[in-house]
Coordinates of C-alpha atoms in Angstrom, one line a residue:
M1 CA 77.7 269.7 -1.5
N2 CA 76.6 270.5 2.0
E3 CA 73.0 271.4 2.6
T4 CA 71.6 273.0 5.7
Y5 CA 68.2 272.0 6.8
V6 CA 66.2 274.3 9.2
T7 CA 63.7 272.4 11.3
I8 CA 60.5 274.4 11.6
E9 CA 58.7 273.6 14.9
R10 CA 55.0 272.8 14.6
A11 CA 52.7 274.6 17.0
L12 CA 49.3 274.0 18.4
I13 CA 47.7 277.2 19.9
I14 CA 45.4 276.8 22.8
A15 CA 43.2 279.7 24.1
V16 CA 40.4 280.2 26.7
H17 CA 37.5 282.4 25.6
L18 CA 36.2 283.9 28.8
K19 CA 32.4 284.5 28.7
K20 CA 32.9 288.1 29.8
E21 CA 35.2 288.8 26.8
S22 CA 33.6 289.9 23.5
E23 CA 33.8 287.7 20.5
F24 CA 35.5 290.4 18.5
D25 CA 38.2 291.1 21.0
F26 CA 38.9 287.4 21.5
N27 CA 39.1 286.7 17.8
A28 CA 41.5 289.6 17.4
S29 CA 43.7 288.2 20.2
V30 CA 43.8 284.7 18.6
S31 CA 44.6 286.3 15.2
E32 CA 47.4 288.2 16.9
I33 CA 49.0 285.1 18.6
K34 CA 48.9 283.3 15.3
S35 CA 50.8 286.3 13.7
L36 CA 53.3 286.2 16.6
C37 CA 53.9 282.5 16.2
E38 CA 54.5 282.9 12.4
T39 CA 56.9 285.9 13.1
A40 CA 58.8 283.7 15.6
G41 CA 59.2 281.0 12.9
L42 CA 56.6 278.5 14.0
E43 CA 54.3 276.6 11.7
V44 CA 50.8 276.9 13.2
L45 CA 48.9 273.6 12.7
D46 CA 45.6 274.3 14.6
T47 CA 43.9 276.2 17.3
V48 CA 42.0 274.7 20.3
I49 CA 39.6 277.1 21.9
Q50 CA 37.6 276.5 25.1
N51 CA 34.7 278.7 26.4
K52 CA 34.9 279.0 30.1
D53 CA 33.9 281.3 33.0
R54 CA 37.5 281.3 34.2
K55 CA 40.8 279.8 33.3
D56 CA 41.6 276.5 35.1
Y57 CA 44.1 277.2 37.9
S58 CA 45.9 273.9 37.5
F59 CA 45.9 273.3 33.7
Y60 CA 44.7 276.5 32.1
L61 CA 42.3 274.5 29.9
G62 CA 39.8 272.1 31.5
K63 CA 41.2 268.6 32.1
G64 CA 38.6 267.1 29.7
K65 CA 39.7 269.4 26.8
I66 CA 43.4 268.4 27.5
E67 CA 42.4 264.8 27.3
E68 CA 40.8 265.5 23.9
I69 CA 44.1 266.9 22.6
I70 CA 46.0 263.9 24.0
E71 CA 43.6 261.6 22.1
L72 CA 44.0 263.5 18.9
K73 CA 47.8 263.3 19.3
E74 CA 47.8 259.5 20.1
R75 CA 45.6 258.8 17.0
G76 CA 48.0 260.8 14.8
D77 CA 45.4 263.3 13.8
I78 CA 47.7 266.1 14.9
E79 CA 51.5 266.1 15.6
F80 CA 52.9 269.1 17.3
D81 CA 56.2 270.0 18.9
V82 CA 55.1 273.1 20.7
V83 CA 51.9 274.2 22.5
V84 CA 51.5 277.9 22.5
V85 CA 49.2 279.4 25.1
N86 CA 47.4 282.7 24.3
D87 CA 48.0 283.9 27.9
E88 CA 50.8 284.2 30.5
L89 CA 50.9 281.0 32.4
T90 CA 51.8 280.3 36.0
N91 CA 54.7 278.0 36.7
S92 CA 52.4 275.2 37.9
Q93 CA 50.1 275.5 34.8
S94 CA 53.1 275.3 32.5
K95 CA 54.6 272.3 34.4
R96 CA 51.3 270.3 34.4
L97 CA 50.6 271.0 30.7
N98 CA 54.1 269.9 29.9
E99 CA 53.7 266.6 31.8
M100 CA 50.3 265.9 30.3
L101 CA 50.9 266.8 26.6
D102 CA 54.6 265.8 26.5
A103 CA 55.5 268.9 24.5
K104 CA 57.2 272.2 25.0
I105 CA 54.8 274.7 26.5
I106 CA 55.3 278.3 25.5
D107 CA 53.1 281.2 26.6
R108 CA 52.3 284.5 24.9
T109 CA 55.1 286.3 26.8
Q110 CA 57.7 283.8 25.8
V111 CA 56.7 284.1 22.1
I112 CA 57.2 287.9 22.3
L113 CA 60.5 287.5 24.1
D114 CA 61.7 285.0 21.5
I115 CA 60.9 287.4 18.7
F116 CA 62.8 290.1 20.6
A117 CA 65.8 287.8 20.9
Q118 CA 65.7 287.2 17.1
R119 CA 65.4 290.8 16.2
A120 CA 67.8 292.5 18.6
K121 CA 71.0 293.6 16.8
S122 CA 72.6 296.3 19.0
R123 CA 74.4 295.6 22.2
E124 CA 71.7 297.6 24.1
G125 CA 68.9 295.6 22.4
K126 CA 70.5 292.3 23.3
L127 CA 71.0 293.3 26.9
Q128 CA 67.4 294.4 27.1
V129 CA 66.2 291.1 25.7
E130 CA 68.3 289.0 28.1
L131 CA 67.2 291.1 31.1
A132 CA 63.5 290.7 30.2
Q133 CA 64.0 286.9 29.7
L134 CA 65.9 286.4 32.9
E135 CA 63.3 288.4 34.9
Y136 CA 60.5 286.4 33.4
L137 CA 62.2 283.0 34.0
L138 CA 63.6 283.7 37.5
P139 CA 60.3 282.9 39.3
R140 CA 59.6 280.0 36.9
L141 CA 62.8 278.1 37.2
S142 CA 61.3 275.1 39.1
G143 CA 60.5 272.5 36.5
H144 CA 61.3 274.6 33.4
G145 CA 65.0 273.8 33.1
Q146 CA 64.3 270.1 33.0
S147 CA 61.6 270.2 30.4
L148 CA 63.4 272.6 28.1
S149 CA 66.6 270.7 28.3
R150 CA 64.8 267.4 27.5
L151 CA 63.0 268.9 24.5
G152 CA 66.0 270.7 23.1
G153 CA 66.4 274.3 21.6
G154 CA 64.2 276.3 19.3
I155 CA 61.6 278.9 20.3
G156 CA 61.6 279.9 23.9
T157 CA 65.3 279.0 24.4
R158 CA 66.9 281.9 22.6
G159 CA 68.7 284.5 24.6
P160 CA 69.7 283.1 28.0
G161 CA 69.1 279.6 26.6
E162 CA 69.1 276.2 28.4
T163 CA 72.4 276.5 30.2
K164 CA 71.4 279.7 31.9
L165 CA 68.1 278.2 32.9
E166 CA 70.0 275.7 35.1
M167 CA 71.9 278.4 36.9
N168 CA 71.0 278.9 40.6
R169 CA 68.8 281.8 41.5
R170 CA 71.6 283.8 43.1
H171 CA 73.7 283.6 39.9
I172 CA 70.7 284.8 37.9
R173 CA 70.1 287.6 40.3
N174 CA 73.7 288.6 39.9
K175 CA 73.4 288.5 36.2
I176 CA 70.3 290.7 36.3
H177 CA 72.2 293.2 38.4
D178 CA 75.1 293.2 36.0
I179 CA 72.9 293.7 33.0
K180 CA 71.1 296.6 34.7
A181 CA 74.4 298.2 35.5
Q182 CA 75.5 297.9 31.9
L183 CA 72.2 299.4 30.7
E184 CA 72.6 302.3 33.1
L185 CA 76.0 303.1 31.5
I186 CA 74.3 303.1 28.1
K187 CA 71.5 305.2 29.5
D188 CA 74.0 307.8 30.8
H189 CA 75.8 307.8 27.4
R190 CA 72.4 308.4 25.7
K191 CA 71.7 311.2 28.2
R192 CA 74.9 313.0 27.2
Y193 CA 74.0 312.7 23.5
R194 CA 70.5 314.1 24.3
E195 CA 71.9 317.0 26.3
N196 CA 74.3 317.8 23.4
R197 CA 71.3 317.8 21.0
Q198 CA 69.4 320.1 23.3
K199 CA 72.3 322.6 23.3
K200 CA 72.0 322.6 19.5
Q201 CA 68.3 323.4 19.9
M202 CA 67.3 320.2 18.1
F203 CA 63.6 319.6 18.0
Q204 CA 62.8 315.9 18.7
V205 CA 59.9 313.9 17.3
A206 CA 59.3 310.2 18.1
L207 CA 57.3 307.7 16.1
V208 CA 55.3 305.3 18.3
G209 CA 52.5 302.9 17.6
Y210 CA 51.3 299.3 17.7
T211 CA 53.6 296.8 16.2
N212 CA 53.4 296.5 12.4
A213 CA 51.5 299.8 12.1
G214 CA 54.1 301.2 9.6
K215 CA 56.4 303.3 11.7
S216 CA 59.6 302.1 10.1
T217 CA 58.2 302.6 6.6
W218 CA 57.4 306.2 7.4
F219 CA 60.7 306.7 9.2
N220 CA 62.5 305.6 6.0
Q221 CA 60.3 307.8 3.9
L222 CA 60.7 311.0 6.0
T223 CA 64.4 310.6 6.5
E224 CA 65.4 309.0 3.2
S225 CA 66.8 306.1 5.3
D226 CA 66.9 302.4 4.9
T227 CA 65.9 301.1 8.3
F228 CA 64.9 297.4 8.2
M229 CA 61.2 297.0 7.6
E230 CA 59.0 293.9 7.1
D231 CA 55.4 293.0 7.2
K232 CA 55.8 291.2 10.4
L233 CA 55.3 292.0 14.1
F234 CA 58.3 293.7 15.8
A235 CA 60.3 294.3 12.6
T236 CA 62.0 297.1 14.5
L237 CA 63.5 296.5 17.9
D238 CA 66.6 298.7 18.2
P239 CA 65.8 302.4 18.4
K240 CA 67.0 304.6 15.5
S241 CA 67.2 308.4 15.1
K242 CA 68.0 310.5 12.1
I243 CA 67.6 314.1 11.0
M244 CA 64.7 315.1 8.8
K245 CA 64.2 318.6 7.4
V246 CA 60.9 320.4 7.0
N247 CA 59.8 324.0 6.2
D248 CA 62.9 324.8 4.0
G249 CA 65.5 323.8 6.5
F250 CA 64.0 323.2 10.0
N251 CA 65.9 320.3 11.6
I252 CA 63.9 317.6 13.4
L253 CA 65.5 314.6 15.1
L254 CA 63.1 311.8 14.2
S255 CA 63.3 308.6 16.3
D256 CA 61.8 305.2 15.4
T257 CA 60.8 302.9 18.4
V258 CA 59.8 299.4 19.1
G259 CA 56.1 298.6 18.5
F260 CA 53.6 298.2 21.3
I261 CA 51.4 295.2 21.8
Q262 CA 48.4 294.1 23.9
Y263 CA 49.0 292.4 27.3
L264 CA 52.7 293.4 27.3
P265 CA 53.9 292.4 30.8
T266 CA 54.9 295.2 33.2
H267 CA 58.5 293.9 33.6
L268 CA 58.9 293.9 29.8
I269 CA 57.8 297.5 29.7
E270 CA 60.3 298.3 32.4
A271 CA 63.1 296.4 30.7
F272 CA 62.6 298.3 27.5
S273 CA 62.1 301.7 29.1
S274 CA 65.6 302.9 27.9
T275 CA 64.8 301.7 24.4
L276 CA 61.8 304.0 24.5
E277 CA 63.8 306.8 26.2
E278 CA 64.1 308.8 23.0
A279 CA 60.3 308.9 22.8
K280 CA 60.1 309.9 26.5
Y281 CA 62.0 313.1 25.8
A282 CA 60.4 314.0 22.5
D283 CA 58.8 317.4 21.9
V284 CA 56.1 315.8 19.8
I285 CA 54.9 312.2 19.3
I286 CA 53.7 310.8 15.9
H287 CA 51.3 308.0 16.8
V288 CA 51.1 305.7 13.7
V289 CA 47.9 303.6 13.5
D290 CA 47.1 300.8 11.0
R291 CA 43.7 302.1 10.0
S292 CA 43.1 299.0 7.9
H293 CA 43.3 296.7 10.9
P294 CA 39.9 295.5 12.2
N295 CA 41.0 296.0 15.8
Y296 CA 42.6 299.4 15.3
L297 CA 40.6 301.1 18.1
N298 CA 41.9 298.6 20.7
Q299 CA 45.4 299.1 19.3
I300 CA 45.0 302.8 19.9
D301 CA 43.9 302.2 23.5
T302 CA 46.8 299.9 24.1
V303 CA 49.3 302.5 22.9
N304 CA 47.7 305.2 24.9
M305 CA 47.7 303.0 28.0
I306 CA 51.4 302.2 27.6
L307 CA 52.2 305.9 27.0
S308 CA 50.4 306.7 30.3
E309 CA 52.5 304.0 32.1
L310 CA 55.6 305.6 30.7
E311 CA 54.4 309.0 31.8
M312 CA 54.4 310.3 28.2
K313 CA 50.7 311.4 27.9
H314 CA 51.6 315.0 28.4
I315 CA 53.6 315.1 25.1
P316 CA 51.6 316.5 22.2
I317 CA 50.5 313.8 19.8
L318 CA 49.8 313.8 16.0
T319 CA 47.8 310.7 15.1
V320 CA 48.6 309.3 11.7
F321 CA 46.1 306.8 10.4
N322 CA 48.2 304.8 8.0
K323 CA 47.5 302.3 5.2
K324 CA 44.5 304.1 3.7
D325 CA 45.4 302.2 0.4
L326 CA 44.0 299.0 2.1
L327 CA 40.6 300.6 2.9
S328 CA 37.6 299.9 0.7
T329 CA 35.9 303.2 1.5
E330 CA 37.2 306.8 1.8
I331 CA 37.5 308.1 5.4
I332 CA 37.5 311.8 6.3
M333 CA 39.3 312.8 9.4
T334 CA 37.3 315.2 11.6
G335 CA 39.4 315.3 14.8
T336 CA 42.2 317.7 15.5
N337 CA 45.9 316.6 15.1
Q338 CA 44.7 313.7 12.9
I339 CA 45.6 312.7 9.3
I340 CA 45.0 309.7 7.1
V341 CA 47.8 308.7 4.8
S342 CA 49.4 306.0 2.7
V343 CA 53.1 305.7 2.1
Y344 CA 52.2 304.8 -1.5
D345 CA 50.5 308.2 -2.2
P346 CA 53.2 310.7 -3.3
E347 CA 51.2 313.6 -1.9
D348 CA 50.8 312.2 1.6
E349 CA 54.4 312.7 2.6
E350 CA 54.0 316.5 2.2
R351 CA 50.5 316.4 3.9
L352 CA 52.1 314.5 6.8
K353 CA 55.0 317.1 7.0
D354 CA 52.4 320.0 6.9
A355 CA 50.4 318.3 9.7
L356 CA 53.6 317.8 11.8
I357 CA 54.6 321.5 11.2
Q358 CA 51.2 322.7 12.4
T359 CA 51.4 320.4 15.5
I360 CA 54.8 321.8 16.3
K361 CA 53.6 325.4 15.8
N362 CA 51.0 324.8 18.5
E363 CA 53.8 324.2 21.0
M364 CA 55.8 327.2 19.9
T365 CA 55.9 330.9 20.5
K366 CA 55.4 333.4 17.6
Y367 CA 58.1 335.9 16.9
H368 CA 58.7 338.9 14.6
I369 CA 62.1 340.4 14.2
Q370 CA 63.7 343.1 12.1
M371 CA 67.3 343.3 10.6
L372 CA 69.2 346.2 9.1
D373 CA 71.0 344.0 6.6
Y374 CA 70.3 340.6 5.0
D375 CA 72.7 338.3 6.8
G376 CA 72.6 334.8 5.1
Q377 CA 74.3 333.1 8.0
T378 CA 71.7 334.4 10.5
I379 CA 68.8 333.6 8.2
S380 CA 70.2 330.0 7.8
K381 CA 70.5 329.7 11.6
L382 CA 66.8 330.8 12.0
K383 CA 65.6 328.4 9.3
Q384 CA 67.4 325.5 11.0
T385 CA 66.2 326.2 14.6
T386 CA 62.9 327.9 14.1
L387 CA 59.9 327.6 11.8
V388 CA 60.3 330.7 9.6
E389 CA 57.1 331.8 7.9
K390 CA 58.0 335.0 6.1
I391 CA 61.1 337.0 5.1
H392 CA 60.7 340.3 3.3
F393 CA 62.2 343.7 2.9
N394 CA 60.0 346.5 4.3
E395 CA 60.8 349.5 2.1
D396 CA 58.9 351.9 4.3
I397 CA 61.3 351.4 7.2
N398 CA 64.3 350.0 5.3
L399 CA 64.5 346.9 7.4
Y400 CA 64.3 343.1 6.7
E401 CA 61.4 341.6 8.6
I402 CA 61.3 337.9 9.6
S403 CA 58.4 336.2 11.3
G404 CA 57.9 332.6 12.5
F405 CA 57.7 330.3 15.5
E406 CA 60.4 329.3 17.9
N407 CA 60.7 326.9 20.9
P408 CA 60.1 329.2 23.9
H409 CA 62.7 327.1 25.9
N410 CA 65.5 327.7 23.4
G411 CA 65.1 331.5 22.9
I412 CA 67.0 331.5 19.6
T413 CA 66.0 335.1 18.6
E414 CA 67.1 336.4 22.1
Q415 CA 70.5 334.7 21.6
L416 CA 70.9 336.4 18.2
I417 CA 70.0 339.8 19.7
N418 CA 72.5 339.3 22.5
Q419 CA 75.1 338.5 19.8
K420 CA 74.1 341.7 18.0
L421 CA 73.2 339.8 14.9
I422 CA 69.8 341.4 15.0
E423 CA 69.8 345.2 15.2
N424 CA 66.2 345.9 15.9
I425 CA 63.5 343.9 17.7
N426 CA 59.8 343.8 17.9
S427 CA 59.1 340.4 19.5
E428 CA 55.7 339.0 20.0
T429 CA 55.3 336.5 22.9
E430 CA 51.7 335.4 22.2
D431 CA 51.2 331.8 21.3
N432 CA 49.9 330.4 18.0
N433 CA 46.3 331.0 19.1
G434 CA 46.9 334.8 19.5
N435 CA 46.7 334.8 23.3
N436 CA 48.4 337.8 24.9

């Protein structure tokens, strides 16, 4: 009987606590790197923290602190395979740490990239991961190929891997160019799909939020889907979209997106821009927040900052404070476009849909139309493409009256009038607030 053994790499985390950084923010950052390591499949043995005014330019930690780690290792007090640094290292810092500690050195960015490499399933996702890894590794090739080849595979070598690390820079630049060209083709393909949806007057809503906030759980709940979800960081990497219905038939294309995280390098944001493209063209964003997380306010700031970098701050946002079942006290929302929910509360799904409908109405134009006869096909078209509020037969004028809200850019009611499906019209163009 053959047995397969999976070797779990043992990790030592090192971090510098800058004196200008608050204790709370630093502890949250250390807690997050531990979660990232566990998600990547590492066994975290211990954490070494040093308080400093600034990070050491040569070694990241002070030389004395590194010598303490070496002494612990030589005495056999701690045996680690990987040193994980809670920052992005320079090439020289990584090389010197590798030489002194005789262990594989992985920084925060590499841990995130490794998780992406594990989680990517689609062709686009895999291409995005390889692009991000190659762009990260290109300026760091000197010294890294040798150390990673000597120490073998595991975390930090997925994706391009050891062989590609030894390629010359020109070859890697050509590979980057090739991947970008392939991603452009995928981007064009996605653009054609999006234009087709727009022709069908499809309203688009995107779920965004910090990693592990609960986006995929709500995506599954709202669309009756079975997207992969797990209580780990970056459970969802590949974008997914599916139709959800609200308001007795109104079609919404709901998209799930990759989670955001603090200190996400700029080239990583750029590499995954097409993964977030569905969100960039959304009519409304649902920002899911893990309200039970002690650092939820910083997580909100991180998401808002990335939305700004992606030029998405102009899109209306419904903020959904999630995981209220994990809170010890009841919290009342007082802000506009905010709601607190739990996926385990049966009533909260309808509350969330109602809040989404109201957010959508705020972006629409109110209409009131009249029809001579009840036309089921026309009514169905209106219910699918507009938010119908009221349908009734007015006996005084012998007409069917329909009122609701429509996307002013689609002009559904105007199209129906031109097709002579609506015989009489009394259209209102004021917005939801009653402005003329």
